[in-house]
mmCIF file of C-alpha atoms in Angstrom:
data_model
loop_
_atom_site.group_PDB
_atom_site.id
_atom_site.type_symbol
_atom_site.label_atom_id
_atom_site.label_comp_id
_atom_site.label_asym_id
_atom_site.label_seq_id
_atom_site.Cartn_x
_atom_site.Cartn_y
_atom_site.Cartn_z
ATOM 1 C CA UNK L 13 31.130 22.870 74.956
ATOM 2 C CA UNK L 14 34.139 22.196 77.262
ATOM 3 C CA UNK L 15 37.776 24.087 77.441
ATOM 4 C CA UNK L 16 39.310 20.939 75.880
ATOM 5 C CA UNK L 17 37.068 21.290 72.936
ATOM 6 C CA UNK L 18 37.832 25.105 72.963
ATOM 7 C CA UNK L 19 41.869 24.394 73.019
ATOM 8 C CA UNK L 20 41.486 21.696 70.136
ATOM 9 C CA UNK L 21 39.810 24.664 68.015
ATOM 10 C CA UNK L 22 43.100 27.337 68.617
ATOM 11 C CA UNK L 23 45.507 24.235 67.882
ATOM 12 C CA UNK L 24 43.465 23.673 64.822
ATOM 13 C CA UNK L 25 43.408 27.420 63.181
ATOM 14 C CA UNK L 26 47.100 27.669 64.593
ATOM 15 C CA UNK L 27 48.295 24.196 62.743
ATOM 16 C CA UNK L 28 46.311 24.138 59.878
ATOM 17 C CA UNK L 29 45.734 20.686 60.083
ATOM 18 C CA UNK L 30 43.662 18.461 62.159
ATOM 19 C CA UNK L 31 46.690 16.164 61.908
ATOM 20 C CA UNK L 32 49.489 18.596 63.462
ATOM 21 C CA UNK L 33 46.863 20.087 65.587
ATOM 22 C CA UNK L 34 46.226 16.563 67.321
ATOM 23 C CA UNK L 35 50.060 16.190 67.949
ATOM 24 C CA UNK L 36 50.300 19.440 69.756
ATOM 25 C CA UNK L 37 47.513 18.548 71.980
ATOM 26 C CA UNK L 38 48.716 15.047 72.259
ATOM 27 C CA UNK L 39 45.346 13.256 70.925
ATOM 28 C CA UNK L 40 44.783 10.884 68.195
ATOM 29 C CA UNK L 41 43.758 12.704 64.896
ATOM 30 C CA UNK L 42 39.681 10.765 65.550
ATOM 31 C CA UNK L 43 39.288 12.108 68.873
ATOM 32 C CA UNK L 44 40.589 15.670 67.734
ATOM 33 C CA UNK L 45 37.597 15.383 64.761
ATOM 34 C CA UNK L 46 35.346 13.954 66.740
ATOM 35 C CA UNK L 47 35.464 16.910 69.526
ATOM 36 C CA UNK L 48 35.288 19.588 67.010
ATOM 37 C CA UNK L 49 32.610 17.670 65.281
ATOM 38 C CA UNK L 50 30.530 17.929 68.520
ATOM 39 C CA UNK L 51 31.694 21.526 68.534
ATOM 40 C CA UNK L 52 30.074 22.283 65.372
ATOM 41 C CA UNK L 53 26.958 20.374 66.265
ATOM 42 C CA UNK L 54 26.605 22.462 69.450
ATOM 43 C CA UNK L 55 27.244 25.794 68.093
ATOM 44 C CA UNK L 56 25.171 25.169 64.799
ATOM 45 C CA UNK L 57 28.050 26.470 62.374
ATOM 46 C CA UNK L 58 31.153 25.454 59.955
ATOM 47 C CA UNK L 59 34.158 25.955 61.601
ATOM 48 C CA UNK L 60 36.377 24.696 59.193
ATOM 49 C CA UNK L 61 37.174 24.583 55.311
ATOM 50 C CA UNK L 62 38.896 20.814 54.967
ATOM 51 C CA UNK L 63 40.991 21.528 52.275
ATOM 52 C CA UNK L 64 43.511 18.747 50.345
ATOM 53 C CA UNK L 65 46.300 20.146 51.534
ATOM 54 C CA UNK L 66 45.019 22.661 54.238
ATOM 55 C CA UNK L 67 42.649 23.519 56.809
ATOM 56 C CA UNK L 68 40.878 26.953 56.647
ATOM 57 C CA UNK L 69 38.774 28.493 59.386
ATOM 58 C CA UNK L 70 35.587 30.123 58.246
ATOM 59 C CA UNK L 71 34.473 33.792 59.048
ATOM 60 C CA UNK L 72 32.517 32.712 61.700
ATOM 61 C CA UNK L 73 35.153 29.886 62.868
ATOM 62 C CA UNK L 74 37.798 32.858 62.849
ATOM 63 C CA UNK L 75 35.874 35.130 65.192
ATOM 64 C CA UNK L 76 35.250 31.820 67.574
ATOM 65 C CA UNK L 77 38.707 31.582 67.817
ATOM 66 C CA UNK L 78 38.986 34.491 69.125
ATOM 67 C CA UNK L 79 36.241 34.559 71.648
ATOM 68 C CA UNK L 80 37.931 31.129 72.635
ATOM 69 C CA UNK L 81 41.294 32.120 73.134
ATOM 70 C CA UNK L 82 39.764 35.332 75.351
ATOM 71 C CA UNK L 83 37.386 32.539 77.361
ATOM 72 C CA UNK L 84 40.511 30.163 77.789
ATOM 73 C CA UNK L 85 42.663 33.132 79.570
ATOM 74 C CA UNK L 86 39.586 33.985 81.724
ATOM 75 C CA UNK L 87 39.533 30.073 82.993
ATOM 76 C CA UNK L 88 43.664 30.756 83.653
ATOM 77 C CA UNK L 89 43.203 33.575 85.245
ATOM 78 C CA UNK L 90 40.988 31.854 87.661
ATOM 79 C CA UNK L 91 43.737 29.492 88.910
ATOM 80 C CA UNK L 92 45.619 32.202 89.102
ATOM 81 C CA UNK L 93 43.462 33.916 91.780
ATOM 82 C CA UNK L 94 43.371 31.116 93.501
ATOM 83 C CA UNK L 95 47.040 30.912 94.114
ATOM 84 C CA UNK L 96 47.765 34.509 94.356
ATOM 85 C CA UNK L 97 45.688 34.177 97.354
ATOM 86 C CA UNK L 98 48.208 31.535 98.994
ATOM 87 C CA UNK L 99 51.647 32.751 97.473
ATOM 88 C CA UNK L 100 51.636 34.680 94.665
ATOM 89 C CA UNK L 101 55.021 32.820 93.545
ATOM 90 C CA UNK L 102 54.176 29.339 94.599
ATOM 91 C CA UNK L 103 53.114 27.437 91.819
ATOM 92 C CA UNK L 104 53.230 27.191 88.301
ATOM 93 C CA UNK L 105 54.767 30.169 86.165
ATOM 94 C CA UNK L 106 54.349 29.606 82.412
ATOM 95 C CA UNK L 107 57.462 32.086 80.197
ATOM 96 C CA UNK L 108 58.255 32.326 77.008
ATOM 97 C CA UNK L 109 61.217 33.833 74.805
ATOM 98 C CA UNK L 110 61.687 35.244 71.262
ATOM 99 C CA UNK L 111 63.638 32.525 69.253
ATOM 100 C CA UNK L 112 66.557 34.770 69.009
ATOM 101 C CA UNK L 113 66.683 35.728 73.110
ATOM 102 C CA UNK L 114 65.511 32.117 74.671
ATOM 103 C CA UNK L 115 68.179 29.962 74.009
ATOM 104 C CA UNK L 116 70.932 32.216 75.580
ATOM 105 C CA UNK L 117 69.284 33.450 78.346
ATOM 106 C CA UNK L 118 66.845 30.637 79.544
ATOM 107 C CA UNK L 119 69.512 28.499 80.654
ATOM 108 C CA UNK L 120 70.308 30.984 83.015
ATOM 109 C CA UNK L 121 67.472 31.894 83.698
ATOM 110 C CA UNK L 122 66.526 28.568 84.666
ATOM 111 C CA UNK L 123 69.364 28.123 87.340
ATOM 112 C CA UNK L 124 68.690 31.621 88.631
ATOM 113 C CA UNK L 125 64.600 30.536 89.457
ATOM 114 C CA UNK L 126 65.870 27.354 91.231
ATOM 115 C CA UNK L 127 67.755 29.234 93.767
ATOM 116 C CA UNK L 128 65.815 32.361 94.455
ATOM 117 C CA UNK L 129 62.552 31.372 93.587
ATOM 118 C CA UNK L 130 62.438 27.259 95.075
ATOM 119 C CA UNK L 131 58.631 27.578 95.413
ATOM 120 C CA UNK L 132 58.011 28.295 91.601
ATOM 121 C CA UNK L 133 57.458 25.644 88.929
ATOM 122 C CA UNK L 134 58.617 27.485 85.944
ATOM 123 C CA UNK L 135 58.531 26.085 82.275
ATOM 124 C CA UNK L 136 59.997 28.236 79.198
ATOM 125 C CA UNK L 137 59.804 28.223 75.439
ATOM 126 C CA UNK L 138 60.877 29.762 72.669
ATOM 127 C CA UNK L 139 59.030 30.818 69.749
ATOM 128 C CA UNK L 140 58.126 33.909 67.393
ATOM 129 C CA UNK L 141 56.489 36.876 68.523
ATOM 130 C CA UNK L 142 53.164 36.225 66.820
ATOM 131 C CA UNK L 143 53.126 32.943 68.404
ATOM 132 C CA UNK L 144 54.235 34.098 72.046
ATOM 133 C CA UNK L 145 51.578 36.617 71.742
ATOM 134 C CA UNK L 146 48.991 34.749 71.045
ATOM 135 C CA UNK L 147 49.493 31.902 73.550
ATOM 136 C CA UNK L 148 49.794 34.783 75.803
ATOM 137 C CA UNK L 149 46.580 36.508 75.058
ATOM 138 C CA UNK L 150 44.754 32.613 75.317
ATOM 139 C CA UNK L 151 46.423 32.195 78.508
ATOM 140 C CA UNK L 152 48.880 29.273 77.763
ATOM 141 C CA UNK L 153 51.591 31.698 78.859
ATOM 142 C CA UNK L 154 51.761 33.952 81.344
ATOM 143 C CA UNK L 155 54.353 36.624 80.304
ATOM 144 C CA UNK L 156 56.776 36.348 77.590
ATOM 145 C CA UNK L 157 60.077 38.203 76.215
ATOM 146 C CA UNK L 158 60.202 40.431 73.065
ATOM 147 C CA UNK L 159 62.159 42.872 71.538
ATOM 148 C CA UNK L 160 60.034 46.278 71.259
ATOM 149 C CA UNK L 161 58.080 48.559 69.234
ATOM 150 C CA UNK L 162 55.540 45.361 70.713
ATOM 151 C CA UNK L 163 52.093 47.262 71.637
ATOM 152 C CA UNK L 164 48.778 44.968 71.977
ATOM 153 C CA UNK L 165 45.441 46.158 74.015
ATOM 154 C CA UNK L 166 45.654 44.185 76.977
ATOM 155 C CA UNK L 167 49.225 43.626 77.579
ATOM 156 C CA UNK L 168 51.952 45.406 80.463
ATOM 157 C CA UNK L 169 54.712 45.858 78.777
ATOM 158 C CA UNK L 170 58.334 46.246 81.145
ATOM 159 C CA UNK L 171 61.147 47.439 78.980
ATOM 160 C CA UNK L 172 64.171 45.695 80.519
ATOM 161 C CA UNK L 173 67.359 46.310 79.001
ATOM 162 C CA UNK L 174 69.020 47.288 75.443
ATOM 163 C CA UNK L 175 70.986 45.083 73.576
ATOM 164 C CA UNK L 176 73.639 45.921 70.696
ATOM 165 C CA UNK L 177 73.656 43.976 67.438
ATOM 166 C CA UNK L 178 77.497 42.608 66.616
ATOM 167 C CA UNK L 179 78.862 41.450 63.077
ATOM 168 C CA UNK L 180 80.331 38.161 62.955
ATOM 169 C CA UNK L 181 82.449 37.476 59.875
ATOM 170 C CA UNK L 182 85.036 34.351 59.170
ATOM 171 C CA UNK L 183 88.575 34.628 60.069
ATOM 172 C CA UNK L 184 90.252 36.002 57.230
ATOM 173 C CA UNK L 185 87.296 38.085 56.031
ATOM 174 C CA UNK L 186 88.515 41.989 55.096
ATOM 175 C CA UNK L 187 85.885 42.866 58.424
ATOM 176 C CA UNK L 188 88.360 41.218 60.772
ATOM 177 C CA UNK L 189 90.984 43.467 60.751
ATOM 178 C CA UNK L 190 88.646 46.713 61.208
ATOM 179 C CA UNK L 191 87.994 47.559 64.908
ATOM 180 C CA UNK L 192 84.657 48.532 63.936
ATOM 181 C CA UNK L 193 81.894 48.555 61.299
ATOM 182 C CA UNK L 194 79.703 51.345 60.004
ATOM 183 C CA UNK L 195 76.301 49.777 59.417
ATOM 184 C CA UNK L 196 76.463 51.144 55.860
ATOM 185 C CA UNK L 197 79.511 48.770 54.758
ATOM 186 C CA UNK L 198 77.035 45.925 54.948
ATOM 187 C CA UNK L 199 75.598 47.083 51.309
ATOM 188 C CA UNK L 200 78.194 45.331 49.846
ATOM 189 C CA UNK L 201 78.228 42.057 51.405
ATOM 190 C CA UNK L 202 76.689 39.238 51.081
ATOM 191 C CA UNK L 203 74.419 39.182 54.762
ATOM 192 C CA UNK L 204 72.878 35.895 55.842
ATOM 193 C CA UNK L 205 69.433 37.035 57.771
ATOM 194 C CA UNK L 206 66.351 34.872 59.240
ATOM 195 C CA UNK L 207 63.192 34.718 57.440
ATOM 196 C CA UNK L 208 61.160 38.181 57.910
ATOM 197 C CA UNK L 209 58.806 36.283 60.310
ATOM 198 C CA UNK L 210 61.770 37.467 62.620
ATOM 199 C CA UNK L 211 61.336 40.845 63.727
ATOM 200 C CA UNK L 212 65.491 40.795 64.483
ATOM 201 C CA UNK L 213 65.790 40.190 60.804
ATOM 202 C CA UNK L 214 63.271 43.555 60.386
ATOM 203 C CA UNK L 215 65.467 45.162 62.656
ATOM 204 C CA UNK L 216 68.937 44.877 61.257
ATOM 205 C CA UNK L 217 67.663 45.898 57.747
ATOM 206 C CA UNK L 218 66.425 48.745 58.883
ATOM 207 C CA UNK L 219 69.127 49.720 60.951
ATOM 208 C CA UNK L 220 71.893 48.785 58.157
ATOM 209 C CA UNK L 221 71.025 50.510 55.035
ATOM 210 C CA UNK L 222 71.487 48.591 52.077
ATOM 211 C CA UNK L 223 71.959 45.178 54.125
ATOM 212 C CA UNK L 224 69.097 43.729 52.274
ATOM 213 C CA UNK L 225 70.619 43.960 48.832
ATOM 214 C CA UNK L 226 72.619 40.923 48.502
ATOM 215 C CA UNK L 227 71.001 39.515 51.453
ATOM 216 C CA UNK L 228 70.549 35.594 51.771
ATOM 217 C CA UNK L 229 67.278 34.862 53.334
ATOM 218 C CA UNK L 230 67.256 31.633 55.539
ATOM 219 C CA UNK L 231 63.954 29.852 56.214
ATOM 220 C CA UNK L 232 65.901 28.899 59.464
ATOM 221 C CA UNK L 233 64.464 29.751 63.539
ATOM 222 C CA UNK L 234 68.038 29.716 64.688
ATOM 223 C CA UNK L 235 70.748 31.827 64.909
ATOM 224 C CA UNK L 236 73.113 28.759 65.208
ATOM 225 C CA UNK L 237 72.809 28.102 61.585
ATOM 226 C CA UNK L 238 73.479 31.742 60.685
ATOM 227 C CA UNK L 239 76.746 31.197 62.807
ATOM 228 C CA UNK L 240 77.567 27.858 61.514
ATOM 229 C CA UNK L 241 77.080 29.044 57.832
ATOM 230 C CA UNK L 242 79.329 32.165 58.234
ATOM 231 C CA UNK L 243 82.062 30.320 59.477
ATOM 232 C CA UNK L 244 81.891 27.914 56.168
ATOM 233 C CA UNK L 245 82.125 31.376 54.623
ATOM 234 C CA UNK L 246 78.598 31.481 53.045
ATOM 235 C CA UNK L 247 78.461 35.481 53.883
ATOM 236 C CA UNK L 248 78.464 37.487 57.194
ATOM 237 C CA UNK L 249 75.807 38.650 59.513
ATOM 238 C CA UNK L 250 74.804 40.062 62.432
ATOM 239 C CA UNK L 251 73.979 39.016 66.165
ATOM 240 C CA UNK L 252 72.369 39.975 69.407
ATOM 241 C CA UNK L 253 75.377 40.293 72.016
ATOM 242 C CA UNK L 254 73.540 37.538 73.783
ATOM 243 C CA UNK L 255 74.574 35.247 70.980
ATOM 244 C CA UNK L 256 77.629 36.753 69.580
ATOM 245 C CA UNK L 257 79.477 36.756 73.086
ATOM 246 C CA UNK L 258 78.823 32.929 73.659
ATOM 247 C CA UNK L 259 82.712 30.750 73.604
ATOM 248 C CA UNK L 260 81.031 28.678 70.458
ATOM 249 C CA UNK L 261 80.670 32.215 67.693
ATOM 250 C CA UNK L 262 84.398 33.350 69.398
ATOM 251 C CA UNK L 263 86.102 30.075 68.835
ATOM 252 C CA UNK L 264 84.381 29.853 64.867
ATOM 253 C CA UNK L 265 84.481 33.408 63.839
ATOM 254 C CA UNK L 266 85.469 37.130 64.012
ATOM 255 C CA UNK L 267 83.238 39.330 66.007
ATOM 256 C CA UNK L 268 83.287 42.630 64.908
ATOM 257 C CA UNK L 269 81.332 46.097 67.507
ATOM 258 C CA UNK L 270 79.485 48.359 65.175
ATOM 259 C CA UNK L 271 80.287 51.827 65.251
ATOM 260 C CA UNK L 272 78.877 54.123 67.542
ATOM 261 C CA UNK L 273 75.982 54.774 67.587
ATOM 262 C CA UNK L 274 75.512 50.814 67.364
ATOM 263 C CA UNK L 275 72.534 49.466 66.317
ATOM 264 C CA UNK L 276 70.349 47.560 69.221
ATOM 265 C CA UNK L 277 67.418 45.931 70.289
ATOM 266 C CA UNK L 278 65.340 46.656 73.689
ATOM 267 C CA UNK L 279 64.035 43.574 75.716
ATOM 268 C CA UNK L 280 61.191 43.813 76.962
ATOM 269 C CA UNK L 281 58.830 41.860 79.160
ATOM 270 C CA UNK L 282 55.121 41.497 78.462
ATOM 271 C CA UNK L 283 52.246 40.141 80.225
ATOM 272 C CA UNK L 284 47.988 40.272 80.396
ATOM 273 C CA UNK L 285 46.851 42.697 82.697
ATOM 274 C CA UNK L 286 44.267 40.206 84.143
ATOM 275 C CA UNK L 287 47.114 38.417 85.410
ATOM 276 C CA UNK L 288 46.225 37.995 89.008
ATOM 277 C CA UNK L 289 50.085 37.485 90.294
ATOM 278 C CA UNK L 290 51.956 40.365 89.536
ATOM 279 C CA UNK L 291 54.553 39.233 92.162
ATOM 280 C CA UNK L 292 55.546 36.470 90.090
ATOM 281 C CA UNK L 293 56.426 38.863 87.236
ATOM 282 C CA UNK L 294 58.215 41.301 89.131
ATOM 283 C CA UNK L 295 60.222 38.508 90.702
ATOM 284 C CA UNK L 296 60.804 36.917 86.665
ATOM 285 C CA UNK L 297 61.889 40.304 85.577
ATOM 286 C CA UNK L 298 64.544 40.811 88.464
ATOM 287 C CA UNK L 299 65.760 37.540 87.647
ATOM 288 C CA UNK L 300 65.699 38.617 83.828
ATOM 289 C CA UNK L 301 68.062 41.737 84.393
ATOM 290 C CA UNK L 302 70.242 39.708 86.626
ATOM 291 C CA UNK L 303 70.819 36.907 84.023
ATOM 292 C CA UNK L 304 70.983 39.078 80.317
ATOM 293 C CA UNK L 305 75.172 38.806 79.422
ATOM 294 C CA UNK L 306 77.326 41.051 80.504
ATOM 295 C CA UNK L 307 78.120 44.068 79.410
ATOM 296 C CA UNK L 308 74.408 44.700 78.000
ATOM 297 C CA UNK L 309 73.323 48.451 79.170
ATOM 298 C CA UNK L 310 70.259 48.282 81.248
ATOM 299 C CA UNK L 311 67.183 50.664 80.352
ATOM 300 C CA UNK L 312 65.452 52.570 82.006
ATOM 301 C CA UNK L 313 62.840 50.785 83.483
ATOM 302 C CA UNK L 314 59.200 51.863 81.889
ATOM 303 C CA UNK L 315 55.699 50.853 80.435
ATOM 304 C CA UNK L 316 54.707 51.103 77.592
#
C-alpha cells in the first residue's frame, strides 16, 4: 500500500463518492477505483458499500480510516523534522479557519506572514470544525482556528482572544433605535442562523434564550448571505465583531452591541502535539493576535 492509496481512502469516506472524492484529489474517477481496488486486494477486506446514490465505508473500512489518517500525520510529521532541523519557519505552513473567522481575518493574516515571516510558504482555508479537525489530526493541516469548548486527545490548544457577538438588523427595524439589545428580545424575532453544523449557530442559541423559536435555518457556509438577507429584510441576526465591523454590514444595515454582559466567542488556536515546529505556531499565533479587528479583548493566554 502507498500514502496516495491511503489519502484516496480519507477523500473517499469524507466525500461519499468515488466521484467527488477523485475531484478533491485531482484524479480521474478510474484511477481513484482502481487504487482502492488494489487497496482492497492487498488488505484482503471490503472497504466500501457502493451504494446508488452513496458510498458507505464498512466497519472494518471505518477503523482503516482511521489508522490511515493517524499513519498519514506520522509521514507529515517526518517532513516536519526535517525542516525544524534547518529553520523551524522556513518552509511550508499549512492553516486553517472556521468558516465564520477565515474570511475576515485571513486576508490579514496573509499580508501580516509576508512581511514578518518572508521565509514561510503559508496556505489557508476555511472550513467547519469537524472538517478542520480532521484534516488536522491526518496531517493535511498543521494548526487550525476554532472557537472553544474544542477538546480532542492529541491536540494543543492556545486560547487567543474573545470575541463579542453583534445584532445586525435593517435600517428602519424597531432594533435600530435601541443603543443596545438584551439577548432575550431575540424571542420575538424572526433570527436568520447557519445550519447547526456551525457551532456559532450553537452558540448564539444558547446564549439568546428563545432565539431559536422563530428562527430561519439557512443551509448556507457564509455569513455574507445572512448579511445580504437581513438587509432585504428577511429577519435579523447576529455576528462575530470580525464580520459585523467590516464597511460592507455598516453601509447595508444597523449594527446593534448587546447588553452587557455580551454574549462572545473565544478563538482559539489548535494544533497536534507531534508537530515537530512549534516555532512556526508560536510565530502564527503572534501574527493571529496582531491581525483579529480592533477593539476585540484579548484573553488570557492558556491551554487547554
Amino acid at each position: 500500500m502507498t500514502l496516495v492509496e491511503l489519502r484516496y481512502l480519507i477523500a473517499i469516506a469524507e466525500q461519499g463518492s468515488f466521484r467527488r472524492a477523485a475531484e478533491q484529489v485531482h484524479v480521474s474517477q478510474p484511477a481513484l477505483s482502481l487504487a482502492i481496488g488494489r487497496l482492497e486486494d492487498e488488505l484482503g477486506v471490503k472497504l466500501f458499500e457502493r451504494g446508488k446514490t452513496k458510498v458507505e465505508t464498512t466497519a472494518t473500512g471505518a477503523a482503516i480510516v482511521v489508522q490511515a489518517r493517524r499513519v498519514l500525520a506520522e509521514a507529515a510529521s517526518l517532513l516536519d523534522i526535517a525542516a525544524q532541523g534547518k529553520d523551524p519557519i522556513a518552509g511550508p505552513f499549512r492553516f486553517g479557519a472556521i468558516h465564520t473567522a477565515g474570511p475576515y481575518l485571513l486576508p490579514v493574516l496573509t499580508a501580516l506572514a509576508r512581511a514578518r515571516l518572508p521565509a514561510m510558504t503559508l496556505t489557508i482555508e476555511d472550513d467547519l470544525t469537524t472538517g478542520l479537525q480532521a484534516r488536522l489530526e491526518s496531517g493535511e493541516l498543521d494548526a487550525i482556528l476554532v472557537a472553544l469548548p474544542f477538546t480532542v486527545p492529541g491536540l494543543e490548544i492556545d486560547a487567543l482572544y474573545d470575541e463579542p457577538f453583534d445584532v445586525i438588523v435593517p435600517h428602519g427595524h424597531a432594533f435600530a433605535k435601541r443603543r443596545s439589545i438584551d439577548p432575550g428580545a431575540l424571542a420575538g424575532e424572526r433570527v436568520l442562523l447557519l445550519h447547526s453544523g456551525h457551532c456559532f449557530s450553537n452558540q448564539i442559541v444558547g446564549a439568546c434564550p428563545g432565539a431559536s423559536a422563530n428562527a430561519r435555518i439557512l443551509e448556507s457556509n457564509s455569513l455574507e448571505t445572512l448579511r445580504h438577507l437581513v438587509a432585504c429584510g428577511e429577519g435579523i441576526s447576529v455576528l462575530p465583531r470580525c464580520a459585523a465591523e467590516s464597511p460592507a454590514t455598516r453601509a447595508l444595515l444597523t449594527i446593534r452591541r448587546f447588553r452587557a454582559p455580551a454574549p462572545s466567542r473565544r478563538m482559539a488556536l489548535a494544533w497536534r502535539r507531534s508537530f515537530a515546529r512549534p516555532a512556526a505556531v508560536a510565530a502564527i499565533a503572534a501574527l493571529i493576535r496582531e491581525a483579529h479587528p480592533e477593539g476585540l479583548a484579548t484573553a488570557p493566554n492558556r491551554r487547554n
